[in-house]
Amino acid sequence: MDNKTFYITTPIYYPSGNPHIGHCYTTVACDSIARYKRMQGYDVMFLTGTDEHGQKIEQKAAEKGVTPKEYVDEIVEVFKKLWSYMNISYDRYIRTTDDYHVSAVQKIFKDLYDKGYIYKGEYKGKYCTPCESFWTESQLDEHGCCPECHRPVVEAKEEAYFFKMAPFAEKIEKLLLETDYLRPKYRAQELVNNFIKPGLEDLCVSRTSFTWGIPVSFDDKHVVYVWIDALSNYITALGYDNAAYDDFSKFWPADVHMVAKDIMRFHAIIWPAMLIALDIPLPKHLAVHGWITFQNKNGENQKMSKSLGNVVDPFMLGERYGVDAIRYHIMREMALGADSAFSNEIMINRINSDLANGFGNLVSRTVAMADKYFGGTLPAEREVGDFDQSLNECILALREKVDVCVNETRLKNALEEIFIAVDRANKYIDETEPWKLGKDESKKARLASVLYNLLEAIRVISTLLSPFMPTTMPKVWEQIGVAADACNYENAGKLGVLPLDVTVHKGEILFPRIDMDKEIDELNAIIEKNMAAAKADLSESEKTDEFTPDELGSEITIDDFGKADLRVALVKSCEKVKKSKKLLCLQLDDGFGGRQVVSGIAEWYKPEDLVGKKIIIVANLKPAKLCGVESQGMILAADTPDGGASVVFPDQSLPCGSKIR
Ligand code: ME8
């Protein structure tokens, strides 16, 4: 396998906030593949980095009163610290502010311009500031918002350079539909239908409205706008158009670019178009995974978002459960293509069942029995028996099964295969009942065989697990008495590697069992604290930036709406409803003699916040009793991003009883 190379990349992340478990997913997945390929003997280049230009960074730095570079420098350190904490074995880290990248992007831009693929024009369109993306009217979602993040877009118009997309449409359609570039393949048709069939729009590739970017070398009023800068990282980091590195001919084309679905379009359409224009061979695979969403304590799935304070902090999880358990959980949960909800319950169950009870128990039981019955060193005698063949066949077939899954970037399936073997080995213990063999002096040879088979199974399993959980497996090797260098890829394909008289060493518990109830209470307390802190920390613009509204309700007619009688009313007095933490009782002047309304807003409003204010009520709602108190209608309030309520205050000069239509 000499001279075989393998090049894998993560996206380059925006250092516009601290990294979270979502960033970890792609990075840990790429790291595991990179480690697996190294174990297979490949010469691997694993690239990650940060995408440091753009308006958002410029704005955030200004809010903090620092330069954009100072701002990104600080966050890049947190990314690097996290990658080292998570045991990420990247070979190269690119920052788009690195000089060599800057000058290479300028050359690439000029090259595309000289070839006639970039031209100057004027951009008029819908612009999503958080995503830094222009969209056409037809691409907006059903609410007229950004189709990626569903936040509002603004009209934008400015002189800009454009990258012609039409010349590449046919080739890209073929790439998507007729090759296995895109994984999972089922997303190809959706891309072709949404973007290629309606006619590929030219891409805006420069901006004049901000300065934090790479200047266009021949027109310095413009900075290169996001995607040409960002996507080029995959080749500049190898030395394309620069002298900082000399690895382009060795590693290009990339074997795997891994990204989440939010940036699939850019990697599936724009990146191939750029490469075709530059006459560069296309990468082999684009692996697209879904989003990690967050399941809150009420069991609802929410997008992970800074303003919700629910971004799961990988440092905190690592401290509590160990980095390898976190690595295992995120890879085991996330299937290629599909979203996956991050829930603390699922994570703890997974750690307990697979790692503590499954693999951890297999190792500790086996080592403990070798210690108990043979003082740690197996005797050389052997006796073959029932179930040996079935276990050994399962273990011998494992490496190839895992190879296939890793080659197809299906890491969840790779781990599933490995844990089928773990279960098989645990079942072998139940089948062979070594504790019974241990009581009978005449069964010592059989007992030695059983334990040896188990140790061999553990050796193969732990070798194949080591790219996924690189910290724990060397501890396993220590316990089963095998040298780390014997736990290599070649040996993972055969049995009989351990010496017959192998000596085990009892060690620490690999994955301690977690007390679910205690942990969940503690984690919920941490999340609530984080949510409050996140809310206090965010700037006003960010609070609304990150908010995703609920789905729109189903259509109603004007007559349906007319049934609701909405009126302006004045809060004359207000008090808490006894025996209820949530309810306030409001006495209102509704312009018709007054009424009493009970509202579940006590968590967010004190009575004195409301007295003297005009509000809006649903005046013809059938009266109901809440906590025994009659409510004649309800008051209007909006959901807030943190799950609270915000009362709607109309123009305060409106008379009581004014109808709202
Ligand atoms: O898009 N679930 O950077 P970015 C799963 N700079 N993956 C997630 C995730 C989540 N909740 N959140 C983030 C950019 N990711 C550009 C990329 S590449 C030339 C330029 C991961 O910081 C996922 O891999 O917004 C996603 O594609 C990437 O972070 C986006 O990171």
XYZ file of C-alpha atoms and ligand atoms in Angstrom:
692
model
C 0.000 0.000 0.000
C 3.035 2.255 -0.310
C 2.578 5.676 -1.913
C -1.171 5.627 -1.590
C -2.415 9.034 -0.564
C -5.652 10.152 0.990
C -6.825 13.761 1.272
C -9.792 14.638 3.494
C -11.148 18.048 4.473
C -13.638 19.574 6.887
C -15.283 22.873 5.973
C -13.320 25.857 7.174
C -15.412 27.186 10.040
C -16.464 30.767 10.681
C -14.737 31.962 13.818
C -17.739 34.143 14.587
C -18.473 32.418 17.883
C -17.059 29.552 19.879
C -17.115 26.110 18.265
C -19.885 23.746 19.337
C -20.814 20.100 19.041
C -21.993 20.655 15.424
C -18.502 21.702 14.366
C -17.192 18.739 16.333
C -19.274 16.331 14.323
C -17.677 17.006 10.962
C -14.238 17.323 12.479
C -14.424 14.164 14.589
C -15.845 12.226 11.635
C -13.005 13.389 9.359
C -10.482 12.676 12.098
C -11.726 9.115 12.494
C -11.534 8.515 8.748
C -8.071 10.090 8.580
C -6.863 7.866 11.424
C -8.422 4.800 9.819
C -6.718 5.542 6.518
C -3.370 6.100 8.242
C -3.851 2.761 9.968
C -4.457 1.228 6.526
C -1.101 2.596 5.409
C -2.210 5.635 3.440
C -0.187 8.819 3.395
C -2.929 11.089 4.733
C -3.494 14.820 4.509
C -6.266 15.911 6.840
C -7.104 19.587 6.482
C -9.229 21.833 8.651
C -9.214 25.546 9.328
C -11.125 28.783 9.650
C -12.935 31.029 7.190
C -12.071 34.410 8.585
C -13.310 37.100 6.219
C -16.688 38.702 5.670
C -19.138 41.259 6.832
C -20.351 39.302 9.846
C -16.842 39.112 11.305
C -16.280 42.789 10.540
C -19.508 43.682 12.381
C -18.772 41.507 15.386
C -15.260 42.861 15.748
C -16.620 46.418 15.588
C -19.171 45.610 18.302
C -16.325 44.389 20.512
C -14.122 47.360 19.643
C -11.269 45.251 18.233
C -9.896 44.771 14.720
C -11.314 41.844 12.715
C -7.933 40.115 12.877
C -7.738 40.503 16.667
C -11.269 39.187 16.876
C -10.620 36.067 14.802
C -7.215 35.404 16.382
C -8.890 34.934 19.730
C -11.582 32.551 18.481
C -9.192 30.554 16.301
C -7.292 29.765 19.507
C -10.494 28.301 21.006
C -11.023 26.176 17.872
C -7.461 24.895 18.050
C -7.745 24.222 21.765
C -10.938 22.257 21.176
C -9.380 20.222 18.382
C -6.457 19.328 20.565
C -8.845 18.462 23.418
C -10.941 16.270 21.092
C -7.795 14.544 19.864
C -8.134 15.815 16.297
C -5.103 14.731 14.306
C -5.257 17.323 11.537
C -2.162 17.561 9.378
C -2.700 21.159 8.325
C -4.726 24.092 9.610
C -5.540 26.807 7.118
C -6.619 30.306 8.053
C -7.989 32.327 5.155
C -6.077 35.293 6.555
C -2.787 33.430 5.978
C -0.658 35.385 3.491
C -0.164 32.480 1.123
C -3.901 31.914 0.861
C -4.599 35.609 0.318
C -2.164 35.907 -2.584
C -3.279 32.584 -4.109
C -6.936 33.657 -4.034
C -5.977 36.899 -5.771
C -4.285 34.843 -8.489
C -7.232 32.466 -8.824
C -9.643 35.394 -9.115
C -7.468 37.079 -11.776
C -7.087 33.805 -13.632
C -10.871 33.317 -13.772
C -11.228 36.945 -14.905
C -8.583 36.548 -17.620
C -10.314 33.394 -18.853
C -13.542 35.356 -19.222
C -15.416 33.510 -16.486
C -15.543 36.530 -14.206
C -17.073 39.815 -15.415
C -18.111 43.101 -13.834
C -21.821 43.851 -13.456
C -24.348 45.196 -11.031
C -26.034 43.131 -8.444
C -29.666 43.657 -7.548
C -31.149 40.998 -5.376
C -32.156 39.562 -2.075
C -29.307 39.247 0.358
C -29.144 37.207 3.527
C -26.635 38.913 5.809
C -26.088 36.025 8.269
C -25.476 33.533 5.423
C -23.696 36.096 3.276
C -25.682 34.806 0.330
C -27.555 36.445 -2.477
C -30.731 34.700 -3.566
C -33.102 35.095 -6.458
C -36.776 35.666 -5.817
C -37.598 32.122 -6.888
C -35.124 30.612 -4.460
C -36.572 32.301 -1.370
C -38.611 30.123 0.953
C -42.398 30.267 1.189
C -42.175 33.251 3.563
C -39.871 35.186 1.247
C -36.946 34.456 3.569
C -33.492 32.926 3.044
C -33.921 29.314 1.871
C -30.948 28.181 3.998
C -31.513 29.819 7.378
C -35.092 31.112 6.905
C -34.213 34.543 8.213
C -35.393 37.731 6.485
C -33.473 38.932 3.420
C -32.866 42.528 2.339
C -32.837 44.171 -1.106
C -29.257 44.778 -2.170
C -27.764 46.531 -5.197
C -24.125 47.253 -5.928
C -21.376 47.026 -8.497
C -19.947 43.553 -8.312
C -17.980 40.928 -10.167
C -19.808 37.796 -11.233
C -18.736 34.267 -11.949
C -20.499 32.795 -14.995
C -22.199 29.547 -14.081
C -24.032 28.609 -17.269
C -21.008 27.092 -19.083
C -20.703 24.437 -16.359
C -24.333 23.390 -15.971
C -24.187 20.304 -18.144
C -20.976 18.939 -16.652
C -22.210 19.516 -13.120
C -25.521 17.832 -13.799
C -23.596 14.792 -15.046
C -21.276 14.901 -12.051
C -24.243 14.870 -9.698
C -26.455 12.357 -11.451
C -24.002 10.010 -13.126
C -21.093 9.724 -10.699
C -20.897 8.958 -6.993
C -19.421 12.387 -6.196
C -22.320 13.292 -3.963
C -23.078 11.199 -0.884
C -25.853 10.498 -0.179
C -26.767 10.264 -3.826
C -30.482 10.949 -3.279
C -29.698 14.619 -2.739
C -28.398 14.978 -6.302
C -31.789 15.126 -7.949
C -32.966 17.781 -5.506
C -29.962 19.949 -6.406
C -30.469 19.469 -10.123
C -34.180 20.303 -9.866
C -33.746 23.318 -7.620
C -30.676 24.920 -9.092
C -29.612 23.510 -12.448
C -32.924 22.944 -14.224
C -34.243 26.497 -13.589
C -30.964 27.799 -15.104
C -27.833 28.353 -13.010
C -27.577 31.940 -11.804
C -24.229 33.669 -12.109
C -22.554 33.966 -8.749
C -21.697 37.290 -7.168
C -18.015 37.007 -6.244
C -17.012 40.463 -5.026
C -18.369 43.117 -2.663
C -17.737 46.806 -2.204
C -19.843 47.352 0.922
C -17.287 46.061 3.405
C -13.503 45.860 3.499
C -12.705 42.769 5.607
C -11.848 40.485 2.737
C -9.175 39.722 0.164
C -8.811 42.727 -2.184
C -9.380 42.030 -5.879
C -5.859 42.603 -7.181
C -6.899 44.594 -10.256
C -9.786 46.569 -8.692
C -9.128 47.246 -5.031
C -12.510 48.833 -4.386
C -13.726 45.219 -4.336
C -13.008 42.421 -1.918
C -13.375 38.800 -2.979
C -16.691 37.676 -1.695
C -16.988 34.585 0.401
C -17.111 31.471 -1.781
C -14.117 31.983 -4.060
C -12.097 32.844 -0.976
C -13.468 30.008 1.142
C -13.638 27.125 -1.329
C -10.148 27.799 -2.669
C -8.769 26.801 0.730
C -8.913 23.161 -0.286
C -6.272 23.750 -2.962
C -4.273 26.689 -1.598
C -3.572 24.641 1.551
C -1.764 22.158 -0.696
C 0.285 24.863 -2.375
C -1.862 25.702 -5.395
C -0.764 29.111 -6.734
C 1.582 29.600 -3.799
C 4.990 28.555 -2.590
C 4.092 27.901 1.048
C 3.435 24.216 0.327
C 4.277 21.750 -2.379
C 1.640 19.047 -1.935
C -0.801 19.781 -4.707
C 0.333 17.139 -7.162
C 0.646 14.623 -4.351
C -2.794 15.006 -2.749
C -5.134 16.555 -5.295
C -7.866 15.545 -6.198
C -9.308 15.351 -2.687
C -10.756 12.000 -1.684
C -13.441 13.381 0.619
C -14.809 16.836 1.348
C -17.164 16.482 4.294
C -19.769 19.179 5.003
C -23.257 19.513 6.494
C -26.255 20.066 4.281
C -26.276 23.853 4.810
C -23.308 24.250 2.492
C -23.959 21.328 0.164
C -24.992 23.588 -2.735
C -21.709 25.469 -2.678
C -19.683 22.277 -2.653
C -21.851 20.393 -5.123
C -22.258 23.120 -7.747
C -20.035 26.144 -7.285
C -16.867 24.331 -6.271
C -16.940 21.945 -9.275
C -17.687 24.930 -11.547
C -14.662 26.806 -10.209
C -12.436 23.776 -10.649
C -13.623 23.106 -14.198
C -12.992 26.770 -15.022
C -9.485 26.498 -13.589
C -8.851 23.229 -15.414
C -8.327 21.340 -12.190
C -9.542 17.735 -11.715
C -12.647 17.349 -9.573
C -12.583 15.947 -6.037
C -13.703 12.340 -5.677
C -16.439 12.615 -3.050
C -18.567 15.135 -1.266
C -20.030 13.594 1.898
C -22.999 15.557 3.214
C -24.372 14.986 6.673
C -27.406 16.510 8.360
C -27.664 18.885 11.255
C -27.337 18.068 14.890
C -30.392 19.543 16.502
C -30.948 19.852 20.207
C -33.694 18.111 22.110
C -34.755 20.179 25.105
C -36.020 18.811 28.380
C -39.599 18.816 27.082
C -38.527 16.502 24.283
C -38.864 19.145 21.556
C -36.257 19.439 18.822
C -34.729 22.869 18.474
C -32.077 24.146 16.164
C -28.819 24.611 18.033
C -28.419 28.291 18.350
C -26.336 30.672 20.360
C -29.261 32.873 21.240
C -31.139 29.903 22.659
C -28.108 29.061 24.759
C -28.532 25.424 23.755
C -25.294 25.060 21.864
C -23.842 22.005 23.500
C -20.423 22.802 24.889
C -18.049 20.008 23.919
C -15.526 20.931 26.623
C -18.203 20.513 29.287
C -19.337 17.147 27.901
C -15.753 15.929 27.583
C -15.054 16.840 31.212
C -18.069 14.860 32.394
C -17.941 11.740 30.235
C -14.530 11.656 28.571
C -13.656 12.782 25.069
C -13.877 9.303 23.541
C -17.421 8.777 24.809
C -18.439 12.045 23.157
C -16.658 11.142 19.931
C -18.398 7.799 19.941
C -21.809 9.237 20.631
C -21.819 11.879 17.932
C -20.584 9.483 15.264
C -22.879 6.684 16.296
C -25.936 8.950 16.298
C -25.450 10.776 13.040
C -26.305 9.090 9.751
C -25.062 10.488 6.484
C -27.719 12.774 5.085
C -30.156 12.754 7.987
C -30.552 15.221 10.845
C -29.966 13.932 14.297
C -31.282 15.248 17.579
C -28.713 15.709 20.304
C -30.321 14.687 23.544
C -28.594 14.198 26.839
C -30.768 11.162 27.583
C -29.838 9.445 24.330
C -26.171 10.258 24.874
C -26.115 8.865 28.420
C -28.079 5.768 27.411
C -25.668 5.192 24.564
C -22.613 5.567 26.788
C -24.114 3.252 29.410
C -25.361 0.565 27.061
C -22.652 0.421 24.400
C -19.551 1.609 26.185
C -20.031 0.761 29.873
C -22.185 -2.402 29.608
C -21.127 -3.511 26.142
C -17.489 -2.962 25.356
C -16.223 -1.898 28.800
C -17.811 -4.887 30.451
C -16.425 -7.277 27.840
C -12.908 -6.091 28.574
C -13.238 -5.967 32.349
C -14.936 -9.379 32.644
C -12.379 -11.051 30.399
C -9.384 -9.525 32.120
C -10.845 -10.166 35.577
C -11.405 -13.863 34.769
C -7.905 -14.304 33.360
C -6.640 -12.745 36.555
C -8.854 -14.774 38.867
C -8.416 -18.199 37.317
C -4.842 -17.986 36.027
C -3.203 -15.208 38.046
C -3.155 -13.070 34.895
C -1.139 -15.397 32.611
C -2.936 -17.983 30.475
C -1.517 -21.505 30.423
C -0.443 -22.796 27.001
C -2.934 -25.700 26.900
C -5.954 -25.300 24.637
C -9.221 -27.090 24.027
C -11.487 -26.138 21.163
C -15.189 -26.116 21.945
C -18.682 -25.080 20.933
C -19.208 -21.481 19.814
C -15.498 -20.818 19.094
C -15.990 -20.985 15.366
C -18.990 -18.720 15.373
C -17.148 -16.073 17.432
C -13.965 -16.331 15.386
C -15.808 -16.070 12.074
C -17.568 -12.932 13.240
C -14.272 -11.376 14.345
C -12.417 -12.378 11.158
C -15.101 -10.827 8.965
C -15.172 -7.566 10.879
C -12.282 -5.653 9.306
C -13.684 -5.859 5.820
C -17.132 -4.763 6.931
C -15.689 -1.723 8.674
C -13.476 -0.950 5.654
C -16.505 -0.782 3.393
C -18.395 1.554 5.716
C -15.403 3.861 6.225
C -14.759 3.977 2.483
C -18.327 5.055 1.965
C -18.144 7.605 4.831
C -20.838 5.704 6.734
C -19.302 5.902 10.175
C -22.505 5.168 12.061
C -22.692 1.860 10.182
C -19.011 1.161 10.808
C -19.612 1.485 14.548
C -22.757 -0.603 14.320
C -20.732 -3.411 12.731
C -18.116 -3.195 15.462
C -20.746 -3.329 18.200
C -22.395 -6.356 16.637
C -19.043 -8.046 17.222
C -18.938 -6.719 20.809
C -22.365 -8.251 21.412
C -21.226 -11.493 19.818
C -18.258 -11.676 22.174
C -20.397 -10.909 25.227
C -22.818 -13.606 24.136
C -19.890 -16.033 23.849
C -19.220 -15.479 27.548
C -22.819 -16.392 28.365
C -22.636 -19.417 26.069
C -19.348 -20.810 27.346
C -19.936 -19.969 31.035
C -16.277 -19.583 31.983
C -17.188 -19.158 35.674
C -18.375 -22.779 35.619
C -15.244 -23.939 33.787
C -13.168 -22.154 36.433
C -14.591 -24.342 39.179
C -13.515 -27.567 37.474
C -9.801 -28.362 37.416
C -10.262 -30.671 34.384
C -11.668 -27.775 32.297
C -8.643 -25.491 32.583
C -7.575 -25.977 28.952
C -11.083 -25.158 27.755
C -11.191 -22.103 30.017
C -7.851 -20.925 28.636
C -9.212 -21.271 25.096
C -12.353 -19.318 25.927
C -10.393 -16.474 27.506
C -7.848 -16.459 24.692
C -10.610 -16.235 22.082
C -12.119 -13.355 23.999
C -8.798 -11.541 24.278
C -8.242 -11.969 20.550
C -11.737 -10.633 19.832
C -11.022 -7.640 22.059
C -7.700 -7.066 20.260
C -9.344 -6.958 16.835
C -12.310 -4.881 18.014
C -10.157 -2.369 19.873
C -7.803 -2.002 16.911
C -10.701 -1.177 14.618
C -12.180 1.133 17.251
C -8.937 3.009 17.812
C -9.438 5.572 15.009
C -12.784 6.467 16.577
C -11.712 6.426 20.211
C -7.966 7.021 20.150
C -7.476 7.736 23.870
C -9.157 4.685 25.337
C -7.933 1.890 23.075
C -4.280 2.028 24.187
C -5.596 1.493 27.738
C -7.393 -1.620 26.481
C -4.194 -2.907 24.874
C -2.391 -2.432 28.147
C -5.065 -4.464 29.952
C -5.125 -7.342 27.456
C -1.343 -7.468 27.391
C -0.629 -6.612 23.785
C 1.897 -4.086 22.517
C 0.361 -1.053 20.787
C 2.343 -1.703 17.605
C 0.851 -5.177 17.324
C -2.585 -3.570 17.218
C -2.235 -2.643 13.588
C -4.425 -2.944 10.524
C -2.797 -6.115 9.242
C -3.261 -7.928 12.537
C -6.882 -6.774 12.705
C -7.540 -9.107 9.778
C -6.308 -12.263 11.521
C -6.464 -14.263 14.715
C -3.748 -15.892 16.778
C -1.644 -12.769 17.238
C -1.456 -12.801 21.038
C 1.029 -15.280 22.488
C -0.630 -18.370 23.989
C 0.706 -17.435 27.413
C -0.467 -13.839 27.222
C -0.453 -11.876 30.478
C -3.275 -9.449 31.257
C -3.163 -6.466 33.587
C -6.245 -5.379 35.459
C -6.759 -1.667 34.992
C -9.127 1.198 35.544
C -12.778 0.988 34.462
C -12.805 2.199 30.854
C -16.259 3.772 30.776
C -17.861 4.260 34.194
C -21.646 3.896 34.265
C -23.465 7.194 34.466
C -26.338 7.761 36.883
C -28.967 8.967 34.424
C -31.316 10.842 36.787
C -28.555 12.672 38.603
C -26.814 13.652 35.379
C -29.951 14.839 33.642
C -30.803 17.119 36.572
C -27.299 18.535 36.570
C -27.212 18.996 32.789
C -30.605 20.688 32.751
C -29.401 23.092 35.419
C -26.303 23.868 33.308
C -28.395 24.395 30.178
C -30.785 26.737 31.959
C -27.858 28.731 33.312
C -26.312 28.868 29.818
C -29.556 29.997 28.275
C -29.840 32.878 30.722
C -26.157 33.792 30.220
C -26.457 33.557 26.425
C -29.434 35.853 26.480
C -27.640 38.405 28.615
C -24.495 38.178 26.463
C -25.917 38.650 23.007
C -26.109 41.925 21.175
C -29.592 43.020 20.099
C -28.937 42.118 16.457
C -27.830 38.609 17.366
C -30.920 37.977 19.460
C -33.104 38.277 16.415
C -30.485 36.963 13.962
C -30.598 33.467 15.335
C -34.340 33.179 15.758
C -36.252 30.667 13.630
C -40.008 31.268 13.818
C -42.484 28.411 14.254
C -44.038 26.935 11.124
C -46.875 29.031 9.705
C -50.356 27.728 10.547
C -52.685 26.358 7.898
C -54.590 28.761 5.659
C -57.806 30.444 6.891
C -60.251 32.715 5.059
C -60.925 36.355 5.864
C -64.234 35.214 7.296
C -62.427 32.833 9.634
C -60.254 35.691 10.810
C -63.290 37.967 11.171
C -64.666 35.627 13.823
C -61.965 36.755 16.254
C -62.886 40.093 17.821
C -59.615 41.775 18.791
C -59.800 44.949 20.876
C -57.544 47.455 22.582
C -57.901 47.395 26.397
C -56.250 49.207 29.311
C -54.829 47.298 32.286
C -56.387 49.026 35.302
C -55.035 46.647 37.916
C -53.241 43.339 38.012
C -52.310 40.731 40.592
C -50.843 37.259 40.781
C -53.301 34.378 40.933
C -52.837 32.637 44.275
C -51.593 29.045 44.081
C -50.239 29.613 40.576
C -46.718 30.540 39.548
C -47.726 31.260 35.985
C -50.974 33.219 36.081
C -51.721 36.925 36.388
C -55.264 38.241 36.773
C -55.837 41.546 34.959
C -58.754 43.970 35.413
C -59.286 45.713 32.083
C -61.084 48.705 30.671
C -62.222 47.258 27.349
C -64.387 50.260 26.354
C -67.517 48.245 27.196
C -67.654 48.464 30.958
C -64.639 46.328 31.858
C -63.744 42.678 32.248
C -61.319 40.311 33.940
C -58.743 38.296 32.014
C -56.325 35.667 33.355
C -53.055 35.240 31.468
C -50.133 32.817 31.815
C -47.409 35.451 31.705
C -46.362 35.709 35.363
C -42.951 34.214 34.609
C -42.108 37.193 32.423
C -44.144 40.118 33.780
C -44.692 41.555 37.223
C -48.152 43.102 37.798
C -46.572 46.574 37.978
C -45.037 46.098 34.474
C -48.533 46.023 33.020
C -50.702 48.390 35.030
C -51.507 51.545 33.021
C -50.568 49.901 29.692
C -52.837 49.311 26.703
C -52.792 45.764 25.404
C -54.736 43.712 22.838
C -57.352 41.148 23.835
C -59.385 38.508 22.074
C -62.684 39.928 23.272
C -65.152 37.274 22.118
C -63.360 34.222 23.467
C -65.681 31.947 25.442
C -65.010 32.562 29.178
C -63.038 29.858 30.966
C -61.789 29.206 34.505
C -58.038 29.071 35.054
C -56.999 27.843 38.515
C -60.566 28.576 39.602
C -60.486 32.218 38.396
C -62.749 33.273 35.545
C -61.058 34.668 32.433
C -63.166 36.629 29.945
C -60.881 36.559 26.922
C -57.131 36.427 26.461
C -54.355 38.909 25.836
C -52.042 38.755 22.795
C -48.380 37.969 23.303
C -45.560 36.876 20.961
C -43.259 33.907 21.502
C -39.699 34.977 22.270
C -36.616 33.090 21.051
C -35.860 31.843 24.582
C -39.286 30.254 24.942
C -40.850 33.175 26.834
C -43.725 35.514 25.987
C -43.732 39.172 25.048
C -47.036 41.056 25.427
C -48.070 42.958 22.295
C -48.501 46.654 23.134
C -50.472 48.642 20.532
C -50.132 52.405 19.981
C -50.846 53.646 23.527
C -52.961 56.569 22.290
C -55.642 54.254 20.856
C -58.950 54.444 22.793
C -60.088 51.403 24.767
C -62.365 49.167 22.707
C -60.754 50.056 19.307
C -61.268 47.100 17.000
C -58.243 45.464 15.359
C -58.836 44.043 11.887
O -20.434 27.425 6.573
N -24.851 20.075 12.962
O -18.837 27.747 8.206
P -19.640 27.380 9.551
C -23.970 19.522 12.128
N -17.304 28.991 6.511
N -22.940 20.165 11.612
C -22.775 21.433 11.930
C -23.660 22.103 12.812
C -24.749 21.351 13.353
N -25.615 21.850 14.230
N -23.227 23.361 12.938
C -22.119 23.477 12.179
C -19.329 27.784 6.934
N -21.835 22.311 11.579
C -18.322 28.228 5.891
C -17.790 27.006 5.200
S -16.188 25.762 3.486
C -15.321 26.187 2.154
C -16.803 27.257 4.107
C -20.675 22.042 10.702
O -18.770 27.756 10.692
C -21.026 21.494 9.343
O -19.929 20.812 8.807
O -21.013 27.905 9.501
C -21.265 22.723 8.520
O -21.180 22.445 7.156
C -20.153 23.586 9.021
O -20.078 23.295 10.430
C -20.441 25.060 8.770
O -19.635 25.806 9.561
